[in-house]
Amino acid sequence: MRIDESHRIWLIASILILGASTAVYVLYALAAPHGPSGGSPIGLIFGIVGFGFMIYAGLLGARKRVPIWRLGRAQGWMRGHLWLGLLALPLILFHGGFHFGGPMTTILLWLLIITVLSGVYGAILQHYLPRVMFERVPMESIYDEIERLRGQLKGEAQGIIDDLCGTFAESAEAVPVGVESELRAGGFTAMRPRGGVAVTYGLSEQETEPIKSFYQTELLPYLNNPTDKESRLSDYTRANASFTKLRMLVPPTAHPAIANLENICEEERQLTRQVRLHRILHVWLLFHIPLSLVLLLLSVFHAIIALRY
Ligand code: HEM
Ligand code: HEM
């Protein structure tokens, strides 16, 4: 989600709530004979309201997982999540009078701080990274798709090499046609005309030598292991140099086919970028979600224990 105009009302409301709470807190802290404390009536109100905001924030996860709870618009929930989740931190600091207290309350406060900071980090990422990546596609399905797309690219490259050199390339794997994926939607652009019409280039045995050698020493190792940074083809500039060199060694009739191979390598690089982006966009959630759940659970314990004793 982008932090756009639609957040204005939440921003204003949050500033008002924060301003009013700060005013109440200052007056209460000055008036309290023993300083502010979580157990005083106003301290308790801060605790309950802050905890309420935390529960609201936590319900975002429940809303996503329990279909009958899909009340209201997802975007509205998300906006509430960001702003109320953020407000929970100052309110809970007011609740405890800025004391961290014993081990239990110290852990709670740190959990809250990390959850809120990780949330802010994630919100900033989502604001700046490409819109299409907002979709929460599970990492496993990204990997499944990647494998299929990579198989497809390798098959296409092998087809081109076979056209150039006669049947020579490692036999292509069977690959599904027309894989429409999140990845392609995410800026992964097909640049080559697809569909394998067999072309005969009429190259002599000697003319195919540089192509065979390039395939065996650079292209095939790269397509088998596209994330290997050592490979020249994993980097645009170095790949460009490799292909320029190859073009100088083969007759011009083969140049369009070489350009297709070059585009296949570019698509591989785009896939690698896509996975990296996806990982960056979601890895923080591995902190945010479990920590927030532990936080909510421990908060319930804290409230019960603190009120009982
Ligand atoms: C319904 C919600 C809550 C209730 C009823 C509640 C109740 C209390 C009570 C009665 C105290 C005073 C006990 C004492 O001084 O030892 C207290 C202190 C405190 N609470 Fe809460 N609390 C709630 C939520 C939270 C949450 C969500 C957090 C943090 C994430 C939190 C953090 C603290 C801290 C740091 C203190 C100060 C401990 C100290 O000064 O020694 N509380 N709370
Ligand atoms: C106590 C406070 C918070 C709690 C308990 C909490 C809890 C959660 C949970 C459980 C999810 C997972 C939802 C899902 O399953 O998809 C989530 C996602 C998220 N949270 Fe929080 N959160 C809190 C505060 C914040 C804050 C302060 C921010 C940012 C300012 C934030 C930003 C986000 C974002 C961007 C997501 C990802 C939503 C998505 O892409 O689907 N959170 N949070």
PDB file of N, CA and C and ligand atoms in Angstrom, residues 38-39 44 47-48 51 54 92 95-96 99-102 105 108-109 112 295 299 302-303 306-307, ligand 1:
ATOM      1  N   GLY A  38       1.385   2.209  35.818  1.00  0.00           N
ATOM      2  CA  GLY A  38       0.452   1.422  35.008  1.00  0.00           C
ATOM      3  C   GLY A  38      -0.803   1.032  35.761  1.00  0.00           C
ATOM      4  N   GLY A  39      -0.727   1.007  37.083  1.00  0.00           N
ATOM      5  CA  GLY A  39      -1.865   0.537  37.869  1.00  0.00           C
ATOM      6  C   GLY A  39      -2.839   1.633  38.245  1.00  0.00           C
ATOM      7  N   LEU A  44      -4.140   2.796  33.712  1.00  0.00           N
ATOM      8  CA  LEU A  44      -4.896   1.632  33.209  1.00  0.00           C
ATOM      9  C   LEU A  44      -5.640   1.958  31.920  1.00  0.00           C
ATOM     10  N   GLY A  47      -3.321   1.802  29.169  1.00  0.00           N
ATOM     11  CA  GLY A  47      -3.000   0.398  28.881  1.00  0.00           C
ATOM     12  C   GLY A  47      -4.099  -0.259  28.067  1.00  0.00           C
ATOM     13  N   ILE A  48      -5.348  -0.020  28.507  1.00  0.00           N
ATOM     14  CA  ILE A  48      -6.471  -0.687  27.832  1.00  0.00           C
ATOM     15  C   ILE A  48      -6.633  -0.158  26.399  1.00  0.00           C
ATOM     16  N   PHE A  51      -3.702  -1.319  24.275  1.00  0.00           N
ATOM     17  CA  PHE A  51      -3.846  -2.749  23.986  1.00  0.00           C
ATOM     18  C   PHE A  51      -4.953  -2.968  22.948  1.00  0.00           C
ATOM     19  N   MET A  54      -3.553  -2.412  19.658  1.00  0.00           N
ATOM     20  CA  MET A  54      -2.708  -3.550  19.267  1.00  0.00           C
ATOM     21  C   MET A  54      -3.569  -4.715  18.769  1.00  0.00           C
ATOM     22  N   ILE A  92       1.218   2.958  25.145  1.00  0.00           N
ATOM     23  CA  ILE A  92       1.713   1.974  26.120  1.00  0.00           C
ATOM     24  C   ILE A  92       2.872   2.574  26.930  1.00  0.00           C
ATOM     25  N   HIS A  95       1.205   4.400  29.466  1.00  0.00           N
ATOM     26  CA  HIS A  95       0.625   3.422  30.406  1.00  0.00           C
ATOM     27  C   HIS A  95       1.639   3.051  31.492  1.00  0.00           C
ATOM     28  N   GLY A  96       2.820   2.714  31.076  1.00  0.00           N
ATOM     29  CA  GLY A  96       3.830   2.292  32.061  1.00  0.00           C
ATOM     30  C   GLY A  96       4.616   3.460  32.634  1.00  0.00           C
ATOM     31  N   HIS A  99       8.381   3.530  32.293  1.00  0.00           N
ATOM     32  CA  HIS A  99       9.219   2.547  32.998  1.00  0.00           C
ATOM     33  C   HIS A  99       9.162   1.247  32.216  1.00  0.00           C
ATOM     34  N   PHE A 100      10.279   0.542  32.217  1.00  0.00           N
ATOM     35  CA  PHE A 100      10.268  -0.781  31.583  1.00  0.00           C
ATOM     36  C   PHE A 100       9.835  -1.856  32.580  1.00  0.00           C
ATOM     37  N   GLY A 101       9.984  -1.570  33.877  1.00  0.00           N
ATOM     38  CA  GLY A 101       9.502  -2.490  34.913  1.00  0.00           C
ATOM     39  C   GLY A 101      10.308  -3.764  35.010  1.00  0.00           C
ATOM     40  N   GLY A 102       9.630  -4.846  35.400  1.00  0.00           N
ATOM     41  CA  GLY A 102      10.292  -6.151  35.614  1.00  0.00           C
ATOM     42  C   GLY A 102      10.588  -6.849  34.285  1.00  0.00           C
ATOM     43  N   THR A 105       7.483  -7.123  31.792  1.00  0.00           N
ATOM     44  CA  THR A 105       7.066  -5.881  31.124  1.00  0.00           C
ATOM     45  C   THR A 105       8.186  -5.344  30.225  1.00  0.00           C
ATOM     46  N   LEU A 108       7.872  -7.249  27.096  1.00  0.00           N
ATOM     47  CA  LEU A 108       6.691  -6.765  26.372  1.00  0.00           C
ATOM     48  C   LEU A 108       6.984  -5.474  25.616  1.00  0.00           C
ATOM     49  N   LEU A 109       7.612  -4.533  26.331  1.00  0.00           N
ATOM     50  CA  LEU A 109       7.875  -3.247  25.680  1.00  0.00           C
ATOM     51  C   LEU A 109       8.823  -3.402  24.500  1.00  0.00           C
ATOM     52  N   LEU A 112       7.030  -4.810  21.621  1.00  0.00           N
ATOM     53  CA  LEU A 112       6.187  -3.787  20.989  1.00  0.00           C
ATOM     54  C   LEU A 112       7.040  -2.863  20.115  1.00  0.00           C
ATOM     55  N   LEU A 295       3.687 -10.979  21.253  1.00  0.00           N
ATOM     56  CA  LEU A 295       3.383  -9.743  21.981  1.00  0.00           C
ATOM     57  C   LEU A 295       1.938  -9.737  22.479  1.00  0.00           C
ATOM     58  N   SER A 299       0.828  -9.962  26.337  1.00  0.00           N
ATOM     59  CA  SER A 299       0.102  -8.805  26.875  1.00  0.00           C
ATOM     60  C   SER A 299      -1.116  -9.262  27.673  1.00  0.00           C
ATOM     61  N   HIS A 302       0.151 -10.436  30.927  1.00  0.00           N
ATOM     62  CA  HIS A 302       0.559  -9.286  31.739  1.00  0.00           C
ATOM     63  C   HIS A 302      -0.662  -8.616  32.364  1.00  0.00           C
ATOM     64  N   ALA A 303      -1.684  -8.365  31.532  1.00  0.00           N
ATOM     65  CA  ALA A 303      -2.867  -7.658  32.034  1.00  0.00           C
ATOM     66  C   ALA A 303      -3.512  -8.460  33.156  1.00  0.00           C
ATOM     67  N   ALA A 306      -1.061  -8.488  36.248  1.00  0.00           N
ATOM     68  CA  ALA A 306      -0.915  -7.167  36.872  1.00  0.00           C
ATOM     69  C   ALA A 306      -2.194  -6.762  37.596  1.00  0.00           C
ATOM     70  N   LEU A 307      -3.341  -7.120  37.047  1.00  0.00           N
ATOM     71  CA  LEU A 307      -4.593  -6.735  37.697  1.00  0.00           C
ATOM     72  C   LEU A 307      -4.872  -7.610  38.924  1.00  0.00           C
TER      73      LEU A 307
HETATM   74  C1  HEM B   1      -5.593  -4.389  29.041  1.00  0.00           C
HETATM   75  C2  HEM B   1      -4.331  -4.114  28.978  1.00  0.00           C
HETATM   76  C3  HEM B   1      -3.409  -3.872  30.142  1.00  0.00           C
HETATM   77  C4  HEM B   1      -3.659  -3.818  31.507  1.00  0.00           C
HETATM   78  C5  HEM B   1      -4.979  -4.006  32.202  1.00  0.00           C
HETATM   79  C6  HEM B   1      -2.409  -3.558  32.169  1.00  0.00           C
HETATM   80  C7  HEM B   1      -2.234  -3.441  33.522  1.00  0.00           C
HETATM   81  C8  HEM B   1      -1.085  -3.004  34.119  1.00  0.00           C
HETATM   82  C9  HEM B   1      -0.964  -2.751  35.524  1.00  0.00           C
HETATM   83  C10 HEM B   1      -2.045  -2.993  36.572  1.00  0.00           C
HETATM   84  C11 HEM B   1       0.284  -2.286  35.736  1.00  0.00           C
HETATM   85  C12 HEM B   1       0.891  -1.896  37.054  1.00  0.00           C
HETATM   86  C13 HEM B   1       1.538  -3.059  37.671  1.00  0.00           C
HETATM   87  C14 HEM B   1       2.885  -2.722  38.212  1.00  0.00           C
HETATM   88  O1  HEM B   1       3.220  -1.551  38.381  1.00  0.00           O
HETATM   89  O2  HEM B   1       3.626  -3.683  38.455  1.00  0.00           O
HETATM   90  C15 HEM B   1       0.968  -2.250  34.476  1.00  0.00           C
HETATM   91  C16 HEM B   1       2.246  -1.826  34.276  1.00  0.00           C
HETATM   92  C17 HEM B   1       2.918  -1.897  33.069  1.00  0.00           C
HETATM   93  N1  HEM B   1       2.404  -2.402  31.883  1.00  0.00           N
HETATM   94 FE1  HEM B   1       0.519  -2.917  31.560  1.00  0.00          FE
HETATM   95  N2  HEM B   1      -1.428  -3.453  31.222  1.00  0.00           N
HETATM   96  C18 HEM B   1      -2.008  -3.649  29.989  1.00  0.00           C
HETATM   97  C19 HEM B   1      -1.367  -3.666  28.774  1.00  0.00           C
HETATM   98  C20 HEM B   1      -0.003  -3.512  28.628  1.00  0.00           C
HETATM   99  C21 HEM B   1       0.697  -3.685  27.387  1.00  0.00           C
HETATM  100  C22 HEM B   1       0.040  -4.094  26.085  1.00  0.00           C
HETATM  101  C23 HEM B   1       2.010  -3.433  27.631  1.00  0.00           C
HETATM  102  C24 HEM B   1       3.182  -3.485  26.696  1.00  0.00           C
HETATM  103  C25 HEM B   1       3.203  -3.962  25.507  1.00  0.00           C
HETATM  104  C26 HEM B   1       2.143  -3.075  29.010  1.00  0.00           C
HETATM  105  C27 HEM B   1       3.303  -2.718  29.632  1.00  0.00           C
HETATM  106  C28 HEM B   1       3.411  -2.325  30.934  1.00  0.00           C
HETATM  107  C29 HEM B   1       4.599  -1.749  31.526  1.00  0.00           C
HETATM  108  C30 HEM B   1       5.934  -1.523  30.822  1.00  0.00           C
HETATM  109  C31 HEM B   1       4.279  -1.466  32.846  1.00  0.00           C
HETATM  110  C32 HEM B   1       5.192  -0.773  33.878  1.00  0.00           C
HETATM  111  C33 HEM B   1       5.806  -1.737  34.815  1.00  0.00           C
HETATM  112  C34 HEM B   1       6.500  -1.000  35.951  1.00  0.00           C
HETATM  113  O3  HEM B   1       6.388   0.225  36.087  1.00  0.00           O
HETATM  114  O4  HEM B   1       7.107  -1.688  36.765  1.00  0.00           O
HETATM  115  N3  HEM B   1       0.901  -3.155  29.597  1.00  0.00           N
HETATM  116  N4  HEM B   1       0.095  -2.702  33.499  1.00  0.00           N
END
